[in-house]
Coordinates of C-alpha atoms and ligand atoms in Angstrom, one line a residue:
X1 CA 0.0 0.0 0.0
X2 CA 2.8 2.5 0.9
X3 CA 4.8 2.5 -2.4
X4 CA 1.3 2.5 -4.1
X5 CA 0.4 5.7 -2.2
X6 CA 3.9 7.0 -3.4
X7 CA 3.2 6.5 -7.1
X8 CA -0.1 7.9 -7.0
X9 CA 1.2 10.7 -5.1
X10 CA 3.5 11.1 -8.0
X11 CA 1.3 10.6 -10.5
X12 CA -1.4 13.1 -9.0
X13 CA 1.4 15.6 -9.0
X14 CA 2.1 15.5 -12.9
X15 CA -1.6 15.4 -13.3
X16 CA -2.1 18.4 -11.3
X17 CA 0.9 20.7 -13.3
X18 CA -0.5 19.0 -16.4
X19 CA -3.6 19.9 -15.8
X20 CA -3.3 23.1 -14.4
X21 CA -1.1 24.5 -17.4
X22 CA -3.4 22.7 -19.9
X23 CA -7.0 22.7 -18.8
X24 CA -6.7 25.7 -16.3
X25 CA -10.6 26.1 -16.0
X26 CA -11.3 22.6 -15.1
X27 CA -8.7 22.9 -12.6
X28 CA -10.7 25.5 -11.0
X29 CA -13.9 24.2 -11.2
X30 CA -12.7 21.1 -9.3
X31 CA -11.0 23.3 -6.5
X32 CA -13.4 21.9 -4.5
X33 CA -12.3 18.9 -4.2
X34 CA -9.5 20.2 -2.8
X35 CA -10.9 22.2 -0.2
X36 CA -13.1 19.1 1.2
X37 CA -10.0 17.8 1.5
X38 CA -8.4 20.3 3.7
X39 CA -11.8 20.8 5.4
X40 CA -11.6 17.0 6.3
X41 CA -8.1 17.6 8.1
X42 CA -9.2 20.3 10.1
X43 CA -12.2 18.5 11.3
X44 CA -10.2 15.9 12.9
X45 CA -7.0 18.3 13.5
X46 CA -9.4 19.7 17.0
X47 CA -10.6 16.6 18.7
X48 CA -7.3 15.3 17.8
X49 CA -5.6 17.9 19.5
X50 CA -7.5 18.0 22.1
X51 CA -7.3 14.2 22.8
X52 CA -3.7 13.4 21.9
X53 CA -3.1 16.3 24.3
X54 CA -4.9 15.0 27.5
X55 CA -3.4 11.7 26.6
X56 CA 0.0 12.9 27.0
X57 CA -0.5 15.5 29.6
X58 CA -2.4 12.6 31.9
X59 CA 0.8 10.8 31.1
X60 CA 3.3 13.4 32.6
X61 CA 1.0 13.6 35.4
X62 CA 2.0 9.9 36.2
X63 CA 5.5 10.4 36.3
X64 CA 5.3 11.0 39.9
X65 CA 5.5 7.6 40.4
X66 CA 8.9 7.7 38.8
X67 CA 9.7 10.4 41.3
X68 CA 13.5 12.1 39.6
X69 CA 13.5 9.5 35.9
X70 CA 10.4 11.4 35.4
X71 CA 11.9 14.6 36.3
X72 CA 14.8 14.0 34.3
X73 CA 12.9 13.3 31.6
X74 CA 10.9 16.4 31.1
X75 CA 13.6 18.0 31.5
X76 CA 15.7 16.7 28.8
X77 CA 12.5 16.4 26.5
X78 CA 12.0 20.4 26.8
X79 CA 15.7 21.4 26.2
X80 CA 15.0 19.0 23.1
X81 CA 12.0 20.6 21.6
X82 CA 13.3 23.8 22.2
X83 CA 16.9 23.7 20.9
X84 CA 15.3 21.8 17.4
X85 CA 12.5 24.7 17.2
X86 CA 15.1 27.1 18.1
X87 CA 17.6 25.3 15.3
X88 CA 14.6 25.5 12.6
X89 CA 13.6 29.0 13.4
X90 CA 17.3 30.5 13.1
X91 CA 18.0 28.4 10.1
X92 CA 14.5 29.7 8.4
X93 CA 15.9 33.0 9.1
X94 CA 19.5 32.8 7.8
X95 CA 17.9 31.1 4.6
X96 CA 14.7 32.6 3.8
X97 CA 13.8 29.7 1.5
X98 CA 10.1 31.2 1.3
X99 CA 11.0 35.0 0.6
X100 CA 10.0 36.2 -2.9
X101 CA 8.0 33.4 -3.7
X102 CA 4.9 34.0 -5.1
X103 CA 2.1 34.1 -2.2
X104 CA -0.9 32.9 -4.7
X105 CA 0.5 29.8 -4.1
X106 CA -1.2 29.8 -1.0
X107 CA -3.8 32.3 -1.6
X108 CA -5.3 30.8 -4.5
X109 CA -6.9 28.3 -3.0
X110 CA -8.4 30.9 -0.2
X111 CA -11.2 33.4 -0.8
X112 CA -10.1 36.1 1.8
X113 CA -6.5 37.1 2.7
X114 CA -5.4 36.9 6.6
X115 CA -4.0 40.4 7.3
X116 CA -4.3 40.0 11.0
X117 CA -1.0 41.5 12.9
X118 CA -0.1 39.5 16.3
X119 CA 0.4 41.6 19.0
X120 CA 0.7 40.5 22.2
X121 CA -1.8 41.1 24.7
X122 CA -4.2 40.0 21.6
X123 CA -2.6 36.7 21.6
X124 CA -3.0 36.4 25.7
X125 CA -6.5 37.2 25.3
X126 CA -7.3 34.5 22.8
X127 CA -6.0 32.0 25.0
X128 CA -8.6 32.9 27.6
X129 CA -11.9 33.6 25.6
X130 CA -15.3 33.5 28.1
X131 CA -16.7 30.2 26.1
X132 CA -14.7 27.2 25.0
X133 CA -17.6 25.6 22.6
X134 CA -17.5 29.3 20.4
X135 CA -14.0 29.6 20.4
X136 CA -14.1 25.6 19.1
X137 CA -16.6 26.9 16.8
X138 CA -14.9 29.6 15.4
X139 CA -11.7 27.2 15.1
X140 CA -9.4 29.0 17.9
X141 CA -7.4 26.3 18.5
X142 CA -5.2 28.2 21.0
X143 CA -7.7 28.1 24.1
X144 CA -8.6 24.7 23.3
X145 CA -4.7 23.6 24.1
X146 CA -5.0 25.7 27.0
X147 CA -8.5 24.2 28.2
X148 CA -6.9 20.8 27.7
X149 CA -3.8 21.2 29.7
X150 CA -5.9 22.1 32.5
X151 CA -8.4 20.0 32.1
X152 CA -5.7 17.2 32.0
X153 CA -4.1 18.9 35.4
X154 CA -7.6 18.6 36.6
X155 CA -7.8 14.9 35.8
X156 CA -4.1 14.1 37.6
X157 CA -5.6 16.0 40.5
X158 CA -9.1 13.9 40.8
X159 CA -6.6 10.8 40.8
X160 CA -8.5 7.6 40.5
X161 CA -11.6 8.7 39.9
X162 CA -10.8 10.5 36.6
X163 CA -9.1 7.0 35.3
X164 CA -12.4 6.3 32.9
X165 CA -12.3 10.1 31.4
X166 CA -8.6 9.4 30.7
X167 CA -9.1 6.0 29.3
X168 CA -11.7 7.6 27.2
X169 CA -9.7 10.1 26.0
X170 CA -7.1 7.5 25.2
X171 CA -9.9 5.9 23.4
X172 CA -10.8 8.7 21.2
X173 CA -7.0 9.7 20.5
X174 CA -6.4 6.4 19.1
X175 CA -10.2 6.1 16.9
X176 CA -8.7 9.4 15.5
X177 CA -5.6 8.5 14.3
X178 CA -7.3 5.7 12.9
X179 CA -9.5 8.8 10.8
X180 CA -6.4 10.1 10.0
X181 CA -5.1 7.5 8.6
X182 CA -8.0 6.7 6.3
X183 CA -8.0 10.2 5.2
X184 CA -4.0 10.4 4.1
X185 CA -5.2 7.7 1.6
X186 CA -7.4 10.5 -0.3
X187 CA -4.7 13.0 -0.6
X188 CA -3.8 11.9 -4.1
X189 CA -7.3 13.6 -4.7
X190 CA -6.5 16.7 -2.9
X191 CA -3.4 17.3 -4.1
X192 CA -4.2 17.2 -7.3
X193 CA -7.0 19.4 -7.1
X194 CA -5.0 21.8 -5.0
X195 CA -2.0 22.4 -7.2
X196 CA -4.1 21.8 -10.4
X197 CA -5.9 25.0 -9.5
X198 CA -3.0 27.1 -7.6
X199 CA -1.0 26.3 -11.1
X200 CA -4.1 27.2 -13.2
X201 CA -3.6 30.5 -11.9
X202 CA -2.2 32.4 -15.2
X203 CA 0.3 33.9 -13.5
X204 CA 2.1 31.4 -11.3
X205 CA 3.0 29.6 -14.6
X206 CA 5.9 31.6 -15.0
X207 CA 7.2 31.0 -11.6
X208 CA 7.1 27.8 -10.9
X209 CA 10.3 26.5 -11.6
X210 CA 11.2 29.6 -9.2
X211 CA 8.7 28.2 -6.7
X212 CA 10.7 24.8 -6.8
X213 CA 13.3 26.1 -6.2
X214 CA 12.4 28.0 -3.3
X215 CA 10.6 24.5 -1.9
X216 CA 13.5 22.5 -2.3
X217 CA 15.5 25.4 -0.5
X218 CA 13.2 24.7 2.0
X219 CA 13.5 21.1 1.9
X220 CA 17.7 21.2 2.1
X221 CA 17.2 23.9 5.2
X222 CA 14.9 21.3 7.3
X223 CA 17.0 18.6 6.9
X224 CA 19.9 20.8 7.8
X225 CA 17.9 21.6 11.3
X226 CA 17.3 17.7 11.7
X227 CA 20.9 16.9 10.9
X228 CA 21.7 19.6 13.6
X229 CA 19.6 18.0 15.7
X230 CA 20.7 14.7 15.7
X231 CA 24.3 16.0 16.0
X232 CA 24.2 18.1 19.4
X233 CA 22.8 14.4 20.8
X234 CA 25.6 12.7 19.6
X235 CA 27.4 14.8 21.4
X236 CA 25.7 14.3 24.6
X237 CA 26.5 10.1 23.6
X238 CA 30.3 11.5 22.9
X239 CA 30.4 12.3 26.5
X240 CA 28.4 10.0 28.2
X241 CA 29.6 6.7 26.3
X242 CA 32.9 8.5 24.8
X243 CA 34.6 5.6 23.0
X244 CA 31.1 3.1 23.0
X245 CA 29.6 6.3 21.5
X246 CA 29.5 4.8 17.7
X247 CA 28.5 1.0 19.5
X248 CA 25.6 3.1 20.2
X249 CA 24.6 4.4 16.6
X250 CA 25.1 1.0 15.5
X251 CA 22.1 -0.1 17.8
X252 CA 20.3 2.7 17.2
X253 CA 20.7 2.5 13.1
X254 CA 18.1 -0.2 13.8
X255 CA 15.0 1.5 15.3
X256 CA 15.8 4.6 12.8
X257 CA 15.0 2.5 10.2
X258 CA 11.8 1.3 11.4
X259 CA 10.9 4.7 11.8
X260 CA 12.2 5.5 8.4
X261 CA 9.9 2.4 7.1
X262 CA 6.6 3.0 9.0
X263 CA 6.6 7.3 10.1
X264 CA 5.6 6.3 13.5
X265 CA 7.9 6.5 16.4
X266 CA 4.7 4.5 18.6
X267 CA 5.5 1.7 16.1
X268 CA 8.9 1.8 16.6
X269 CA 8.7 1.9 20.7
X270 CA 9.6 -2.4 20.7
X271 CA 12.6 -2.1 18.5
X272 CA 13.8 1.2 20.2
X273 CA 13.3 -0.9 23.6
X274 CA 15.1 -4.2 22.1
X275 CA 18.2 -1.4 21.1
X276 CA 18.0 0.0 24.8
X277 CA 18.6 -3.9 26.3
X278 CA 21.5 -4.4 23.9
X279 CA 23.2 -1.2 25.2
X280 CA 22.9 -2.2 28.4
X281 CA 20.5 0.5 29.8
X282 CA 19.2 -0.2 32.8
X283 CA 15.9 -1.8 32.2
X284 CA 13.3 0.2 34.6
X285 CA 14.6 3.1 33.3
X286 CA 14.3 2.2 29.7
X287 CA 11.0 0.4 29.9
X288 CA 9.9 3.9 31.6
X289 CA 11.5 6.6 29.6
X290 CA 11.1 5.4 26.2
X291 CA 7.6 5.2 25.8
X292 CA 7.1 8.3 27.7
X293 CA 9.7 10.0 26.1
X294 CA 7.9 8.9 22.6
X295 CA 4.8 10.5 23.6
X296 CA 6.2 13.9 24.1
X297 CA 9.7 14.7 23.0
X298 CA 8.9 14.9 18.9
X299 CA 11.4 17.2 18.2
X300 CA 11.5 16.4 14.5
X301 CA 8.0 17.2 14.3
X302 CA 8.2 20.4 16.4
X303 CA 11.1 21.7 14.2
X304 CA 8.3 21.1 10.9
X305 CA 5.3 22.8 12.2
X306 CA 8.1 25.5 13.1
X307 CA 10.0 26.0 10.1
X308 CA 6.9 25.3 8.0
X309 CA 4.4 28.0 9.3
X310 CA 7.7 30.4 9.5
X311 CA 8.3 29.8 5.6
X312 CA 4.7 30.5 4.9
X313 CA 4.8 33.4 6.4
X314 CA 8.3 34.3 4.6
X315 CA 6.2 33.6 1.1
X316 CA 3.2 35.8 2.3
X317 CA 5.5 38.6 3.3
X318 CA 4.1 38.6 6.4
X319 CA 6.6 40.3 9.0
X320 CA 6.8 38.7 12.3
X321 CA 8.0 40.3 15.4
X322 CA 10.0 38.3 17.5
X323 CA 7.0 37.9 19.6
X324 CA 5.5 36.6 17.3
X325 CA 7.8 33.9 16.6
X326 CA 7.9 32.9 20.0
X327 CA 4.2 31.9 19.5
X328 CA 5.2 30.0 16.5
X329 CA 7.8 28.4 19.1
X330 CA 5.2 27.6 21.9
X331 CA 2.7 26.6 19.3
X332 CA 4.7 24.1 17.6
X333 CA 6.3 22.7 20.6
X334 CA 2.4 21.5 21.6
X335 CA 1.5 20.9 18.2
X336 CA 4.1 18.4 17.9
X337 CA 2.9 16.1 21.0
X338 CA 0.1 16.1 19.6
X339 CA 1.1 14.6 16.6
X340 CA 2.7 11.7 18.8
X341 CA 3.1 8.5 16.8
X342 CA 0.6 9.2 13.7
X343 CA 2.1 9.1 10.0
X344 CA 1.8 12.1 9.0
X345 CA 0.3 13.5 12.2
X346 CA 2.2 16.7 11.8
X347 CA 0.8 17.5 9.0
X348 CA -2.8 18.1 10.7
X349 CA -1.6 19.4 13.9
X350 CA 0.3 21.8 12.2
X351 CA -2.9 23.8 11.4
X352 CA -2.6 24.5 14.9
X353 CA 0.3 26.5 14.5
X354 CA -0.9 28.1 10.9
X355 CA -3.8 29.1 12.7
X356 CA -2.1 30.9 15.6
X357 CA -0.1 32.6 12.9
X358 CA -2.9 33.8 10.8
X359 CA -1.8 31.5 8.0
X360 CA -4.2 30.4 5.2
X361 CA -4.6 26.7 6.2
X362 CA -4.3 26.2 2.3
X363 CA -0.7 26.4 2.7
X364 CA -1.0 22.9 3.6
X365 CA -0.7 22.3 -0.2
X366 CA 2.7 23.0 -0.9
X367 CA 3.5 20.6 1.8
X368 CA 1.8 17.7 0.5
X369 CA 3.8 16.8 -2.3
X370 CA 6.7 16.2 0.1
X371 CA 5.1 15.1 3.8
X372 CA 5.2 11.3 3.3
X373 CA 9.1 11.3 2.4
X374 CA 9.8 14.1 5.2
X375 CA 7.7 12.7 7.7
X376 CA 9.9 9.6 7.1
X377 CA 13.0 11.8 8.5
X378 CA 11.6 13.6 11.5
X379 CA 10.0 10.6 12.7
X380 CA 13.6 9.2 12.3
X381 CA 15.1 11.9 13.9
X382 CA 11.8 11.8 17.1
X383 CA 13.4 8.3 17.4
X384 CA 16.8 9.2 17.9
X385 CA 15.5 11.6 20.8
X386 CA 14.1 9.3 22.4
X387 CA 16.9 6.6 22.6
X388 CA 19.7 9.5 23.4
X389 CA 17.0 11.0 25.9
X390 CA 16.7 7.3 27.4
X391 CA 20.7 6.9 27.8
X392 CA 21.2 10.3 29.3
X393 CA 18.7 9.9 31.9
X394 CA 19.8 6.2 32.6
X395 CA 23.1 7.9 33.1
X396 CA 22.4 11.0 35.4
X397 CA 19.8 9.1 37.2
X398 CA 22.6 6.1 37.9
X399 CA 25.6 9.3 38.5
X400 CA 23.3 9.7 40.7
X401 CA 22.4 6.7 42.3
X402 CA 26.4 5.7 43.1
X403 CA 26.7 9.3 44.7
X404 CA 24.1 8.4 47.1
X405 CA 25.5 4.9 47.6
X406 CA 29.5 6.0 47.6
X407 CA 29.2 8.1 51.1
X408 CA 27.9 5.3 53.1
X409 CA 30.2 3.3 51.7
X410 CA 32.9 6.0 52.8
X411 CA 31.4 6.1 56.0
X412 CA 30.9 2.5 56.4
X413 CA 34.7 1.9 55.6
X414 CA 35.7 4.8 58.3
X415 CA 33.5 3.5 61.0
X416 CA 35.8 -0.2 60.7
X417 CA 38.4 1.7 60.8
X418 CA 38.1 3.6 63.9
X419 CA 37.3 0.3 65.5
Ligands
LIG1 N1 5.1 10.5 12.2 C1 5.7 11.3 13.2 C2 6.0 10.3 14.4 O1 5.4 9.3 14.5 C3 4.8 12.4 13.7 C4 4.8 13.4 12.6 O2 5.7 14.2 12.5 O3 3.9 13.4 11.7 O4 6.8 10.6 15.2

C-alpha cells in the first residue's frame, strides 16, 4: 500500500501541473475537491488535538510515580524541543527559502486574505476567551490547548476517579488517528486538485520553476535543522559513552530505520526498547522513559510545524516580530505532542500553529507533495531523541544513584576503621 500511495502521489502531481497548465478552467472548477479535503483535516485536527493532548499531559502527570526519571525526563524532552524549534527557526531566518516566492501559491486556494498583525496582549486574550464551545466553533485552536492542559491537570488532580475520562480520552485519540489514517489515503485527490488549480492560476505559470526552487531550499534547510539536531545528541552520547559512542549508533541504526519504514515512532517503541537492552541500559529506566519520552519529545515534528508556518509566512510577506515567533515556538512545541506517533500527524496538527499565525490553512498544499518522504526523517530523527533522551537519563539518574550509595560506603569503611 505505501509504495502504491507513493506512485499515485506522484502521478497526481504530474496530473495536477498538467492539468493546471493545460486545462486551467477545469482545474478551477474542481478546486473543491481540494478544499473538502483540507476541510476533512481540520475537522479531525481539534478533537485530535485535544485528545492526543490530554493523553500525553495525563501521562506526565503519572511520572510521579517515577519520582526524579520522570523529572529528568521532562527536562531533557524540553531542552530538546526547544533547541530543534530554536535550530529551525534561526535556520529559516538565515535562509529565507520562502521569501519572494509567489504568495498565490497559498492564496489561491483561499477566498479572503489573513492580514491580522499579532500583537501581544491580543494573543494572551485568545488564549482565555469566556466560552470554550464558540471559540471551538470559530476554530481557535489556541484556548482549546489551553483548556486541555488544565483539564488534564484537573484529571491528575481527581486521581482515581478520573481513570475512565482518561481511558476515554485515550480511546478517542487512538479512533482518530485511525481517521487520520484513512484520510491520508485520499490525498492523491486533494493534491491534485490543489496544485491543479493554484497552477491554473495564469500567473504562477511563470514562476514555478522559481517556486521549486524555493521548496526544495526549504526542503535542504529542514534537513539541515534535523541533521543539527541529531548531532548536538551525539554529542551528549560523545560524553556519556565516549569511545562506546559509535556501539551506540550501530544499535540505534536499527529503530531509525523502522521509523524511516513505517513514520511512527509509537511503532517503533519495541525495536527502540530491544536497542535500549543491547546497550545495556538499565531496564526500569528504559522500559519507563522510552515510551514516555515517545509521547512527548517529537522534536523532528516540532522543528516542521516551526519551520513550515515560519516559511509560509516568509512567502506571504508577512513580518513577524520576534513575539511573534515565539508563538510559532510555543505553538509548535504542543502541536508536535500532539502529533505523537501518527504518520503524517504533523501535518494536521500543524494547522494548529498556521492558525495561531494567521496562516491560510491552504498552505497545507505545498506541503503535500513532500510530507510522506519528510515525515519519514523527522520521525527518524523523534526516534533518535528518544533513545539518546533514554541513555542520558539512565546515566544521570545512575551518576546519581552511586553518589548516594559512595558516602555510606565511605562512612561505612571509616566507621571499621576507627574500631
Ligand atoms: N510520524 C511522526 C511520528 O510518529 C509524527 C509526525 O511528525 O507526523 O513521530
Amino acid at each position: 500500500m505505501n509504495n502504491k500511495m507513493f506512485y499515485l502521489i506522484l502521478l497526481s502531481i504530474v496530473l495536477g501541473i498538467v492539468g493546471g497548465i493545460f486545462l486551467p478552467e477545469q482545474m478551477i472548477a474542481i478546486r473543491w475537491l481540494g478544499t473538502l479535503f483540507i476541510n476533512l483535516l481540520k475537522l479531525i485536527a481539534l478533537p485530535l488535538i485535544f485528545s492526543a493532548l490530554v493523553g500525553a499531559i495525563t501521562s506526565i502527570g503519572n511520572t510521579r510515580r517515577l519520582g526524579s526519571i520522570g523529572v529528568y525526563t521532562i527536562f531533557y524532552v524540553m531542552v530538546s524541543v526547544s533547541f530543534a524549534v530554536f535550530i529551525g527557526l534561526l535556520l529559516l531566518n538565515v535562509f529565507k527559502p520562502g521569501a519572494g516566492l509567489p504568495p498565490e501559491l497559498i492564496l489561491a486556494n483561499v477566498s479572503t486574505t489573513h492580514t491580522k498583525t499579532l500583537d501581544f496582549s491580543s494573543f494572551l486574550l485568545t488564549l482565555f476567551p469566556p466560552n470554550i464551545v464558540a471559540a471551538a466553533a470559530k476554530f481557535e485552536i489556541m484556548p482549546i490547548v489551553f483548556f486541555s492542559i488544565v483539564f488534564s491537570i484537573a484529571c491528575i488532580s481527581v486521581g482515581e476517579s478520573a481513570k475512565p475520562v482518561m481511558n476515554l480520552f485515550n480511546g478517542l485519540r487512538d479512533i482518530f488517528v485511525k481517521m487520520i489514517i484513512w484520510l491520508m489515503y485520499l490525498t492523491p485527490i486533494g493534491l491534485f486538485s490543489l496544485l491543479g488549480s493554484a497552477i491554473a492560476e495564469a500567473a504562477l505559470q511563470k514562476r514555478l520553476m522559481e517556486s521549486v526552487r524555493g521548496m526544495l531550499l526549504f526542503i535542504v534547510v529542514f534537513m539541515l535543522g534535523l541533521l543539527l539536531q541529531c548531532l548536538w545528541q551525539f554529542a551528549i552520547i560523545r560524553y556519556i559513552r565516549r569511545k562506546k559512542a559509535s556501539e551506540f549508533v550501530r544499535q540505534a541504526s536499527n529503530p531509525m530505520l523502522t521509523a524511516f519504514v513505517t513514520s511512527s515512532s509509537i511503532a517503533t517503541l519495541p525495536v527502540a526498547l530491544i536497542a535500549a537492552k543491547q546497550l545495556k541500559l538499565t531496564d526500569e529506566v528504559a522500559r519507563f522513559v522510552l515510551p514516555f519520552s515517545t509521547t512527548i519529545n517529537l522534536a523532528g515534528t516540532a522543528m516542521y510545524e516551526a519551520v513550515s508556518t515560519l516559511f509560509f509566512c516568509q512567502i506571504l510577506g508577512m513580518h513577524l516580530s520576534i513575539t511573534a515567533q515565539i508563538g510559532i515556538f510555543i505553538t509548535s512545541i504542543v502541536a508536535g505532542m500532539g502529533a505523537t506517533g501518527i504518520p503524517e500527524g504533523g501535518l494536521v496538527t500543524m494547522i494548529m500553529v498556521l492558525r495561531s499565525a494567521n496562516v491560510p490553512t491552504s498552505a497545507l498544499v505545498l506541503l503535500l507533495p513532500f510530507d510522506r518522504i519528510l515525515d519519514r526523517f523527522r520521525t527518524m530523527v523523534n526516534v533518535w531523541g528518544s533513545l539518546v533522551c533514554t541513555a542520558t537519563v539512565d546515566y544521570v539518574s545512575t551518576k546519581k544513584q552511586r553518589a548516594a550509595v559512595l558516602p555510606d560506603y565511605a562512612a561505612e569503611k571509616e566507621d571499621v576503621a576507627l574500631a
